[in-house]
Short mmCIF file of C-alpha atoms and ligand atoms in Angstrom, two decimals:
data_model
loop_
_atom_site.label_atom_id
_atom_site.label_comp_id
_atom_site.label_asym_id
_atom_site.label_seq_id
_atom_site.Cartn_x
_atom_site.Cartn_y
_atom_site.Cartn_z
CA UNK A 1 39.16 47.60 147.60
CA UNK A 2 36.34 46.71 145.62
CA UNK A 3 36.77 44.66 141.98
CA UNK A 4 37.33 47.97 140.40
CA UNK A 5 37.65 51.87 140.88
CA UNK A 6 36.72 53.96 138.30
CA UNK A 7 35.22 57.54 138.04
CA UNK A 8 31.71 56.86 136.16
CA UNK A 9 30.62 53.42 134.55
CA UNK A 10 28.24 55.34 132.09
CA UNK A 11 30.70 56.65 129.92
CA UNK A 12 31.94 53.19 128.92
CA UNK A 13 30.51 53.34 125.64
CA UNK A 14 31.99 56.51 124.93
CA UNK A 15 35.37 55.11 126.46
CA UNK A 16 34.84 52.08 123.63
CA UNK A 17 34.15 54.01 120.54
CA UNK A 18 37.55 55.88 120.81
CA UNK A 19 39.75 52.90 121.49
CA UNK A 20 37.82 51.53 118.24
CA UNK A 21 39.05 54.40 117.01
CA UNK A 22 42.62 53.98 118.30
CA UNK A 23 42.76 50.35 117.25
CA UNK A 24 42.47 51.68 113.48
CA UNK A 25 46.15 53.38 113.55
CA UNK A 26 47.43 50.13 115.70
CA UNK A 27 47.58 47.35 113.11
CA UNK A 28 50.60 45.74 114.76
CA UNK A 29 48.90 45.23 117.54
CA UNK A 30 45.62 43.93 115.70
CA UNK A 31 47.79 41.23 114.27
CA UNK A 32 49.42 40.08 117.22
CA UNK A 33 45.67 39.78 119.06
CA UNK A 34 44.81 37.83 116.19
CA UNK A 35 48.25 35.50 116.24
CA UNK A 36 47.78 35.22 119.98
CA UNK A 37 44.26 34.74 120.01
CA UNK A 38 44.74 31.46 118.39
CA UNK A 39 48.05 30.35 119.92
CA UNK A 40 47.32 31.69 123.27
CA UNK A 41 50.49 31.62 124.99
CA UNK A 42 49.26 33.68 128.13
CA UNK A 43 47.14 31.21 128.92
CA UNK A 44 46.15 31.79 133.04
CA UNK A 45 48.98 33.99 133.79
CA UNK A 46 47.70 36.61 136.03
CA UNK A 47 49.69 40.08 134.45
CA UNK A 48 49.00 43.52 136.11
CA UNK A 49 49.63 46.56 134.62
CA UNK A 50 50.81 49.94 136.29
CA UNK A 51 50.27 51.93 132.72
CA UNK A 52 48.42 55.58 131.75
CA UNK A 53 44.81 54.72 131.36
CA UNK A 54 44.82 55.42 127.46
CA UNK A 55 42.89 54.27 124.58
CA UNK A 56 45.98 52.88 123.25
CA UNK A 57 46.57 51.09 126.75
CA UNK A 58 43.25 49.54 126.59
CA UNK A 59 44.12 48.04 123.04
CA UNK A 60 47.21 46.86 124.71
CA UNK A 61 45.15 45.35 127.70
CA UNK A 62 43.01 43.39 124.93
CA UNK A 63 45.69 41.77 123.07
CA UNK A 64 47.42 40.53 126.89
CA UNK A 65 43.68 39.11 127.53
CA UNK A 66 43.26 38.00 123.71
CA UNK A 67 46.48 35.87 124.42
CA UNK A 68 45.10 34.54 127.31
CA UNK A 69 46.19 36.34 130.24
CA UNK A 70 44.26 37.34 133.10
CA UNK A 71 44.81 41.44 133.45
CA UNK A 72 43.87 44.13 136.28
CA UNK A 73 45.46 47.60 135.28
CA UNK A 74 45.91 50.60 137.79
CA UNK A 75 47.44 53.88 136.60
CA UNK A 76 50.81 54.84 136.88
CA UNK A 77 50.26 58.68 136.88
CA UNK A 78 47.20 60.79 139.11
CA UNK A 79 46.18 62.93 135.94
CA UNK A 80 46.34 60.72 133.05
CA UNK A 81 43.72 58.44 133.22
CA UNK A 82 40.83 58.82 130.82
CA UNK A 83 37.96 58.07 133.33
CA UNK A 84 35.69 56.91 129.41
CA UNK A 85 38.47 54.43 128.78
CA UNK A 86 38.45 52.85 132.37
CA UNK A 87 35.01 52.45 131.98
CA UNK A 88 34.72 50.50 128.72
CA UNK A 89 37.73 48.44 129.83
CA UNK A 90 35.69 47.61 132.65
CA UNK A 91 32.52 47.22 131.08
CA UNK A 92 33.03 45.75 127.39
CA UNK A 93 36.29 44.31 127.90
CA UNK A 94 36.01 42.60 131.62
CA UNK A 95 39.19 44.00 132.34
CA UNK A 96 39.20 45.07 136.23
CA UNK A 97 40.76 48.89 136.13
CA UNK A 98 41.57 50.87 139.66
CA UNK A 99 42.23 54.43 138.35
CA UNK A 100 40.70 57.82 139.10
CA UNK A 101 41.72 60.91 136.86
CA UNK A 102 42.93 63.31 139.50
CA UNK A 103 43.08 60.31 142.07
CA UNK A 104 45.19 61.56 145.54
CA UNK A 105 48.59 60.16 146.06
CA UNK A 106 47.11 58.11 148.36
CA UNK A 107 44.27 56.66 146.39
CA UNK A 108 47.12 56.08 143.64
CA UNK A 109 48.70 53.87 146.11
CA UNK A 110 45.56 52.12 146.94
CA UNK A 111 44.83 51.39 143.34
CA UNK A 112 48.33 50.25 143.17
CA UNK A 113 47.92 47.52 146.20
CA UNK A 114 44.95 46.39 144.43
CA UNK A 115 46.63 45.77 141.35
CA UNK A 116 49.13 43.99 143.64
CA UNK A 117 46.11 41.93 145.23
CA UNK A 118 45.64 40.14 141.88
CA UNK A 119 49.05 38.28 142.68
CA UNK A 120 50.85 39.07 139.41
CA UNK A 121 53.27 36.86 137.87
CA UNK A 122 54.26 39.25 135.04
CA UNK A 123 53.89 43.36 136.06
CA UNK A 124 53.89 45.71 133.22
CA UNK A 125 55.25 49.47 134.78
CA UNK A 126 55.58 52.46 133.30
CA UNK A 127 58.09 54.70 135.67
CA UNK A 128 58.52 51.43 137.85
CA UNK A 129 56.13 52.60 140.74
CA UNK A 130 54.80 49.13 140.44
CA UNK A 131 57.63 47.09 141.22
CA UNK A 132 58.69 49.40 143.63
CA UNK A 133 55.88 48.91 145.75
CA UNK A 134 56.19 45.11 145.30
CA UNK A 135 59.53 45.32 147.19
CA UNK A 136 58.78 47.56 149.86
CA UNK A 137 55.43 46.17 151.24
CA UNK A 138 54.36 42.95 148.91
CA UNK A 139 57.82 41.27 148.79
CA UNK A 140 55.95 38.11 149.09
CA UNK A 141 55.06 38.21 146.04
CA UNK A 142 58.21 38.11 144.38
CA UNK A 143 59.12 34.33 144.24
CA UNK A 144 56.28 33.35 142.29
CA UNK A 145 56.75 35.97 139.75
CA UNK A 146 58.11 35.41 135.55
CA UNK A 147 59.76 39.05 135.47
CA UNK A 148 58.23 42.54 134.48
CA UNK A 149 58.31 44.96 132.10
CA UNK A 150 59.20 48.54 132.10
CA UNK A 151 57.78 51.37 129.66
CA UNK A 152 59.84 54.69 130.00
CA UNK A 153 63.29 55.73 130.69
CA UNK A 154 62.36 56.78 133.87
CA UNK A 155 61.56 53.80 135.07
CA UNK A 156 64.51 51.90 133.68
CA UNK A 157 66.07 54.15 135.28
CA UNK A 158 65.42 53.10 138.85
CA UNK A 159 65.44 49.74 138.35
CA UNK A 160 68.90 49.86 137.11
CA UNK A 161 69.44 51.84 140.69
CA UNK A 162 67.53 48.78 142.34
CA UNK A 163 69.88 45.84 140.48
CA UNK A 164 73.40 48.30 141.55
CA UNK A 165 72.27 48.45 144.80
CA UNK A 166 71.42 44.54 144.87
CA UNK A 167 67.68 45.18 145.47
CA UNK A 168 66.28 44.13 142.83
CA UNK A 169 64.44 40.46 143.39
CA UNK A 170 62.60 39.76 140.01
CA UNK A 171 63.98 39.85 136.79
CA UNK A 172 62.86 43.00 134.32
CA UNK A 173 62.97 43.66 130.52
CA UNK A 174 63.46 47.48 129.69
CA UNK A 175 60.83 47.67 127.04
CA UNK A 176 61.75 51.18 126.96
CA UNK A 177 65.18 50.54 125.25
CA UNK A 178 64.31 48.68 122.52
CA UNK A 179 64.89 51.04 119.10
CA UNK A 180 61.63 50.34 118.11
CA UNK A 181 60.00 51.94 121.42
CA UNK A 182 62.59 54.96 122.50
CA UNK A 183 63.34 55.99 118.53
CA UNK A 184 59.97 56.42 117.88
CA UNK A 185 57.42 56.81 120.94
CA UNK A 186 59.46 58.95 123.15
CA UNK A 187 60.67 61.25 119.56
CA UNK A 188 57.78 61.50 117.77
CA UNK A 189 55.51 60.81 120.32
CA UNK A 190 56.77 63.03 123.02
CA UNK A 191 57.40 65.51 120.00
CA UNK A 192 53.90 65.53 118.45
CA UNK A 193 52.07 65.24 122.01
CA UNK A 194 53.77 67.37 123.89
CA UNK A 195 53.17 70.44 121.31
CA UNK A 196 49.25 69.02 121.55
CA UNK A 197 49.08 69.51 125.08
CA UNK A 198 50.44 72.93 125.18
CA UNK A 199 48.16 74.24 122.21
CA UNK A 200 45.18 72.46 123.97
CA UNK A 201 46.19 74.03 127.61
CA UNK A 202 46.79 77.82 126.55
CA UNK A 203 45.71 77.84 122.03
CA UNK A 204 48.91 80.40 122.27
CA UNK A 205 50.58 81.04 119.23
CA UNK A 206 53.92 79.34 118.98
CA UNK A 207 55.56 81.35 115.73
CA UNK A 208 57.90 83.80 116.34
CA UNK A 209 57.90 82.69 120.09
CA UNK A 210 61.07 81.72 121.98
CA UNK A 211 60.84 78.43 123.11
CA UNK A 212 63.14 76.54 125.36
CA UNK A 213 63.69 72.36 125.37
CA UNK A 214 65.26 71.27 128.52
CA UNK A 215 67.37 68.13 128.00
CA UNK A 216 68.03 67.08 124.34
CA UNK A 217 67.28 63.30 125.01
CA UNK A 218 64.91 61.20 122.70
CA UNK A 219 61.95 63.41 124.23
CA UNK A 220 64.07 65.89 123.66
CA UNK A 221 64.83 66.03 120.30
CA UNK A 222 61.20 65.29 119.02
CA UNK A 223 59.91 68.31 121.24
CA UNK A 224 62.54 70.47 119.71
CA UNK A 225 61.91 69.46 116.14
CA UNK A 226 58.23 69.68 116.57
CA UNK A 227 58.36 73.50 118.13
CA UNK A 228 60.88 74.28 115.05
CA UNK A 229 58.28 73.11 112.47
CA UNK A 230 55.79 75.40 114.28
CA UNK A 231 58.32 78.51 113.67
CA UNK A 232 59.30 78.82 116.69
CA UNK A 233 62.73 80.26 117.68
CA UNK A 234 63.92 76.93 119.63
CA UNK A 235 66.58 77.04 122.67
CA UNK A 236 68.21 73.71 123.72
CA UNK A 237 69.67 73.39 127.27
CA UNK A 238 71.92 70.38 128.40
CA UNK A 239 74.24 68.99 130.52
CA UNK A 240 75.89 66.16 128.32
CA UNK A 241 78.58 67.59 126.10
CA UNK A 242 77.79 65.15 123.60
CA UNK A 243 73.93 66.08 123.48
CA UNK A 244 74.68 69.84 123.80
CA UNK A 245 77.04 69.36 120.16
CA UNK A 246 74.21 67.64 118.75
CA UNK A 247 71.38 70.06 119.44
CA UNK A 248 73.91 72.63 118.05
CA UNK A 249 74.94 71.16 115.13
CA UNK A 250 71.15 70.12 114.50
CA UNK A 251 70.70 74.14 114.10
CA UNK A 252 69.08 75.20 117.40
CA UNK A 253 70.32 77.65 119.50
CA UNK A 254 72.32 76.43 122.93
CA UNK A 255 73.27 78.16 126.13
CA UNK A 256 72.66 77.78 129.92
CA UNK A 257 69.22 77.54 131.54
CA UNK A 258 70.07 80.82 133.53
CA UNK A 259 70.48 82.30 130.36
CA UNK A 260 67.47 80.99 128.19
CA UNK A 261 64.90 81.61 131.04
CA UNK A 262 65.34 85.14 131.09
CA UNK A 263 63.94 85.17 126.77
CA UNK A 264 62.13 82.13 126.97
CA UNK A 265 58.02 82.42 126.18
CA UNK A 266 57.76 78.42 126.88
CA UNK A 267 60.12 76.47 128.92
CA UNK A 268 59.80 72.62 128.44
CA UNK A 269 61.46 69.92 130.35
CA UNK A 270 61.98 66.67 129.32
CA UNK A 271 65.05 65.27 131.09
CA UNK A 272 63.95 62.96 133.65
CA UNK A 273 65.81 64.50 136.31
CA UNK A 274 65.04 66.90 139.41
CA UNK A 275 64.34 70.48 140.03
CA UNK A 276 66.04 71.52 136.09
CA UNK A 277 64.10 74.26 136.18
CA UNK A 278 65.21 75.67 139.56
CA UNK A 279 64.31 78.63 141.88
CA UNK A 280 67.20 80.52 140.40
CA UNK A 281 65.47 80.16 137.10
CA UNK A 282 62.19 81.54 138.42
CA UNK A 283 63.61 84.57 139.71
CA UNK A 284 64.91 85.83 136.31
CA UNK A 285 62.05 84.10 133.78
CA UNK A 286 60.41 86.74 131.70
CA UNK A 287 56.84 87.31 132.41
CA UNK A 288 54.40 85.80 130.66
CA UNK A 289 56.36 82.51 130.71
CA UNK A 290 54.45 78.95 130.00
CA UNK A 291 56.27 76.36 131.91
CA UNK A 292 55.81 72.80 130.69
CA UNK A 293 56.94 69.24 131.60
CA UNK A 294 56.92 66.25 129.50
CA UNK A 295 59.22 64.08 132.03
CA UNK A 296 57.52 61.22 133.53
CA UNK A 297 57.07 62.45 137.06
CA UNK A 298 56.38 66.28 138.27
CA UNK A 299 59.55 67.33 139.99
CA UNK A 300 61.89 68.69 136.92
CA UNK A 301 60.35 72.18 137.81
CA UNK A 302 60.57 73.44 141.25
CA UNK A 303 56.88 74.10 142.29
CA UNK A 304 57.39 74.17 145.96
CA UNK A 305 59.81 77.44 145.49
CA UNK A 306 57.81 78.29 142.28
CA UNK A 307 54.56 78.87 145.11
CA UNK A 308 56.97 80.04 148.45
CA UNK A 309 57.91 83.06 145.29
CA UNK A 310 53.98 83.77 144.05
CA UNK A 311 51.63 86.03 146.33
CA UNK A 312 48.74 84.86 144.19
CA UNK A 313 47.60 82.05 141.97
CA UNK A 314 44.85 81.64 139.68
CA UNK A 315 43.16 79.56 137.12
CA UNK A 316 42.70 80.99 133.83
CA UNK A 317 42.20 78.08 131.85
CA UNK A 318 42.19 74.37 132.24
CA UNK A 319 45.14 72.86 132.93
CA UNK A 320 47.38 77.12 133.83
CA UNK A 321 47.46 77.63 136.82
CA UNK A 322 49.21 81.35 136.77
CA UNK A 323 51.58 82.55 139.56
CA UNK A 324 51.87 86.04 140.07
CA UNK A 325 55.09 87.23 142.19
CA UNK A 326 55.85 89.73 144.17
CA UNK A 327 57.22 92.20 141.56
CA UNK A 328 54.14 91.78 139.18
CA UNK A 329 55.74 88.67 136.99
CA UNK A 330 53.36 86.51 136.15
CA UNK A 331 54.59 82.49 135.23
CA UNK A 332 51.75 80.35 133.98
CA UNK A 333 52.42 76.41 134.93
CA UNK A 334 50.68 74.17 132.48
CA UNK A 335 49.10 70.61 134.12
CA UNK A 336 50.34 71.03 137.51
CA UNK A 337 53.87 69.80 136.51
CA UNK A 338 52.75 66.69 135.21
CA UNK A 339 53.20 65.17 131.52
CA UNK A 340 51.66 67.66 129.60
CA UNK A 341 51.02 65.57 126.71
CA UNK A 342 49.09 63.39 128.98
CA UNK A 343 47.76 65.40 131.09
CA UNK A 344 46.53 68.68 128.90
CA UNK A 345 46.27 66.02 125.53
CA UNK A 346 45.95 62.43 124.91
CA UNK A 347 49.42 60.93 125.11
CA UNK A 348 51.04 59.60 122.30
CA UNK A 349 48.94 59.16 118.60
CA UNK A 350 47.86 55.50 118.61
CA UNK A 351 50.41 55.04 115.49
CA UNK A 352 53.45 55.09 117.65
CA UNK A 353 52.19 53.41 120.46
CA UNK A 354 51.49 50.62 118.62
CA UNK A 355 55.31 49.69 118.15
CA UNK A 356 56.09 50.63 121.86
CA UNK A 357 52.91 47.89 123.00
CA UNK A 358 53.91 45.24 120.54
CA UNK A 359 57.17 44.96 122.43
CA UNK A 360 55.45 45.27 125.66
CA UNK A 361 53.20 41.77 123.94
CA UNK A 362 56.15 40.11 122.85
CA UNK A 363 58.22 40.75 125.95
CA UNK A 364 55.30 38.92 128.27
CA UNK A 365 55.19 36.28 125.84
CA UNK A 366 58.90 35.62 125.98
CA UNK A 367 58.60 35.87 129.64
CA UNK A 368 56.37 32.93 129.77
CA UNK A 369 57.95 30.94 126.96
CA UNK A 370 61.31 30.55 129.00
CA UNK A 371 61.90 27.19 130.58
CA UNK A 372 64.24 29.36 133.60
CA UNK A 373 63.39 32.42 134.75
CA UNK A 374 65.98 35.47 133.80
CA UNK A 375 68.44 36.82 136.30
CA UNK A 376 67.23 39.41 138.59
CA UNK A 377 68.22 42.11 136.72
CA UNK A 378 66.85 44.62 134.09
CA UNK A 379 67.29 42.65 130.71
CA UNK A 380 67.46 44.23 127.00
CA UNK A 381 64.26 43.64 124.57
CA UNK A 382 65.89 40.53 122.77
CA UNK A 383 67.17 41.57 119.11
CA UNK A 384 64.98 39.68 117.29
CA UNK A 385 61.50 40.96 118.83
CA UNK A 386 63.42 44.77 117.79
CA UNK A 387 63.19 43.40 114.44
CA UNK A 388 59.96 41.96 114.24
CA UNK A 389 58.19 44.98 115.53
CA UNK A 390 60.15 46.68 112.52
CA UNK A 391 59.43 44.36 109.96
CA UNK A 392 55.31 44.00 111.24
CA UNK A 393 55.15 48.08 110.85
CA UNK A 394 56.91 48.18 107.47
CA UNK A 395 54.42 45.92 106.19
CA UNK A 396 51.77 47.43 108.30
CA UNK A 397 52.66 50.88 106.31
CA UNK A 398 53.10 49.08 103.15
CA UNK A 399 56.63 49.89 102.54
CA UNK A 400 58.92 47.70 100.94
CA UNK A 401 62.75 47.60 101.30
CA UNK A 402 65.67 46.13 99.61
CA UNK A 403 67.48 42.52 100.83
CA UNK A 404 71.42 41.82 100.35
CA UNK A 405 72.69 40.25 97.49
CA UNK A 406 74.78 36.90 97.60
CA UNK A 407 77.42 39.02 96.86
CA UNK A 408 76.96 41.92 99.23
CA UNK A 409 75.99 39.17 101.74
CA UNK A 410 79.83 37.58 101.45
CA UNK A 411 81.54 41.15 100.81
CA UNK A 412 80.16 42.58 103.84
CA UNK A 413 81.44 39.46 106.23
CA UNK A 414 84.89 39.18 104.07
CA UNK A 415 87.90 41.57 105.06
CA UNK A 416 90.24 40.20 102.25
CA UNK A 417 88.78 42.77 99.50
CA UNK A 418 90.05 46.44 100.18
CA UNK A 419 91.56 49.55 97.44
N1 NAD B 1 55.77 62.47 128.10
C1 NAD B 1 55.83 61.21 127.69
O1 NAD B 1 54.86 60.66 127.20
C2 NAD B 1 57.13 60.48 127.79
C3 NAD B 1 57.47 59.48 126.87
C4 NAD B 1 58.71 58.84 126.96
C5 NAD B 1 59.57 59.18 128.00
N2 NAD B 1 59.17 60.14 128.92
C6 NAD B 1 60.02 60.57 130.04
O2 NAD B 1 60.75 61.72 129.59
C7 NAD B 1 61.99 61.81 130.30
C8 NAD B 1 63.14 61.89 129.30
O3 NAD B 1 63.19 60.68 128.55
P1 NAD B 1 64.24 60.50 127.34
O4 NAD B 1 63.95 59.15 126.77
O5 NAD B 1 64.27 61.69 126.48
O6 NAD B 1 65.60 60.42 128.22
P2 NAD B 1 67.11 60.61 127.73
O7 NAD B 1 67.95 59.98 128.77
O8 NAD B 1 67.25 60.20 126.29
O9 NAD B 1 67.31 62.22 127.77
C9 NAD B 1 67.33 62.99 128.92
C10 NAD B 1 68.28 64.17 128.64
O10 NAD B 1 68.14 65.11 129.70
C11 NAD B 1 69.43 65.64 129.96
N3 NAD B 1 69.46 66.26 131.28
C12 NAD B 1 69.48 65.66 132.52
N4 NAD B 1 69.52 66.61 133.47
C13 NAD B 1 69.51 67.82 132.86
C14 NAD B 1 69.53 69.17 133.30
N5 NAD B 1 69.61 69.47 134.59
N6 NAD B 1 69.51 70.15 132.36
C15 NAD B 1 69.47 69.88 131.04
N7 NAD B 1 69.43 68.60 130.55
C16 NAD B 1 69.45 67.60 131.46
C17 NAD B 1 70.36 64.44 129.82
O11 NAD B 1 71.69 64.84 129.61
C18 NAD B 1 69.76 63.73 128.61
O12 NAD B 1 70.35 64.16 127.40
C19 NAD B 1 62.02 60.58 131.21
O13 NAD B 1 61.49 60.93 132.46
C20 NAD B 1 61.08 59.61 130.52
O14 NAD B 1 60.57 58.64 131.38
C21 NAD B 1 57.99 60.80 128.82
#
């Protein structure tokens, strides 16, 4: 593989004008380039990232290099890349990219081995398709390595399947679960970007519409909330008891898949899991159906059965493809199955991702501050970085808050002072 692979070099100024643009709602991250930038503490460390070729990635990319380190990115999804951003990164930042919007699986693999190639000793995943391939065909690489870092849930959650099964040989910190990432990026952002995507893909109107949120997680909820504010009549489906009360007691309407597919106009899944949206589903959905997915990979909806059930397919639009069936339904699949907000939009607003890449920042530089390396395992964002990010986007957003008093400070730790 060559030193990079990306779609066309000339749109790189193009590609660097929008993640000027980006950097403007990312003053988090502006601050820690600058802090790092003088104290450097990256310094050499060869870091590759598996991440979605986004404006706000690249700004992420230039604060790792700001600090010091030496970076290579590949993407970790076939249809997110931004083939202007790869460019500039490659161009004005002299940051090697290997991405290709609309790259084959196998290309995507080849892009990941060359991210490998770079010998990382800190990997930055998001849905752990990086690391994965490091233990099954570049487990030499392992020994000399600080850790990783992991972006989504998805992705956390197969690593926490690697460390149960006692597979896991490098120790990982689940960006992804620190408040400051999950309570905002994957609720607001999945929320705000995943209603984007779906007015970009089919500029439908949502009012009045029945639309259906599968999975009432912290993508979940945002999507939900989002298609409410639209005025849209909003289903929630689960299969956590817990989740299921709160989507109910949050207002929206809750009841079996089986049951919501047969009224739905949209169908959105955001659960992470397998085949929610099933060939059962399919046979009753209404016609006229958009089916969405926001999950990080493309196999919550059933697409081999949704194409063994159509005797016809079409493109009416960028980014539908519309399957007719055999009795005349016709079910319109938005991005191929693939994160619609990435795929059919941009991905998250810049505002949000800024919180979710200063703990990506902070985690690398924590990485290489440590005298030991962690235990192979998948390790929490430490406290204290949680409540840095906080405090850095508080004052970002100029808002102030209150502090304890020496009295609430000593009342709050005492127990002797009850009725
Ligand atoms: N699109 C994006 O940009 C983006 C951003 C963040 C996370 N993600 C991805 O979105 C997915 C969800 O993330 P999250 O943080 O909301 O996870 P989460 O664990 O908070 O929520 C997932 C929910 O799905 C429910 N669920 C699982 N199987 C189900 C089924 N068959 N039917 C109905 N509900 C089901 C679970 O009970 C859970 O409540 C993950 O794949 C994650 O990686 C995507």
């Amino acid at each position: 593989m060559n030193e990079f692979d990306i779609a066309d070099a000339a749109l790189a100024d193009a590609g660097k004008r929008r993640i000027e643009w980006a950097l403007q709602e990312m003053p988090v991250l502006r601050g820690l380039a600058e802090r790092f930038g003088r104290e450097r503490p990256l310094q050499g460390l060869r870091l590759s990232g598996c991440l979605h070729i986004t404006t706000e990635t690249a700004n992420l990319a230039r604060t790792l290099k700001a600090a010091g380190a030496d970076v290579v990115l590949c993407a970790s999804n076939p249809l997110s890349t931004q083939d202007d951003v790869a460019a500039a990164l490659v161009r004005h930042a002299g940051i090697p990219v290997y991405a290709v919007r609309g790259e084959s699986t196998e290309v995507y693999y080849q892009h990941i081995n060359a991210a490998l190639d770079h010998r990382p000793v800190i990997t930055m995943d998001d849905g752990a398709d990086l690391v994965s391939e490091l233990h099954r065909s570049r487990s030499g690489l392992l020994g000399g390595m600080l850790g990783g870092t992991e972006e989504t849930t998805t992705g956390v959650i197969r690593l926490r399947a690697m460390a149960a099964a006692g597979a896991l040989q490098v120790p990982v910190i689940a960006v992804n679960d620190a408040m400051t990432k999950h309570l905002f990026d994957n609720r607001y952002g999945t929320g705000q970007s995943t209603l984007d995507g779906i007015i970009r893909a089919t500029n439908v109107l949502l009012a009045g519409k029945t639309f259906t949120v599968v999975g009432y997680g912290w993508c979940g909820r945002g999507i939900a909330m989002r298609a409410r504010g639209h005025g849209a009549h909003v289903v929630v489906t689960e299969v956590e008891p817990l989740r299921a009360l709160e989507a109910a007691m949050d207002g929206f309407c809750v009841m079996p898949l089986l049951e919501a597919a047969a009224e739905s106009d949209f169908i959105v899944t955001a659960t992470g899991d397998k085949h929610v949206v099933d060939r059962v589903h399919l046979e009753v959905m209404k016609d006229g159906c958009v089916l969405a997915n926001s999950g990080h990979f493309n196999v919550e909806i059933n697409i081999p059965a949704l194409e063994s059930l159509a005797t016809n397919r079409q493109q009416p639009r960028t980014h539908v493809d519309t399957y007719r069936l055999a009795d005349g339904r016709r079910i319109h699949l938005l991005a191929e199955g693939r994160l619609v907000n990435l795929a059919a939009a941009e991905g998250h607003p810049s505002a949000v991702m800024d919180m979710s890449f200063a703990n990506q920042v902070l985690a690398a530089v924590y990485l290489a501050a440590r005298e030991q390396r962690l235990d192979n395992a998948v390790h929490p964002v430490p406290a204290d970085i949680d409540a840095e990010v906080a405090r850095l986007k508080l004052a970002a957003m100029q808002v102030g808050i209150d502090t304890l008093t020496g009295e609430q400070v000593s009342y709050l730790s005492s127990w002797e002072e009850g009725t």
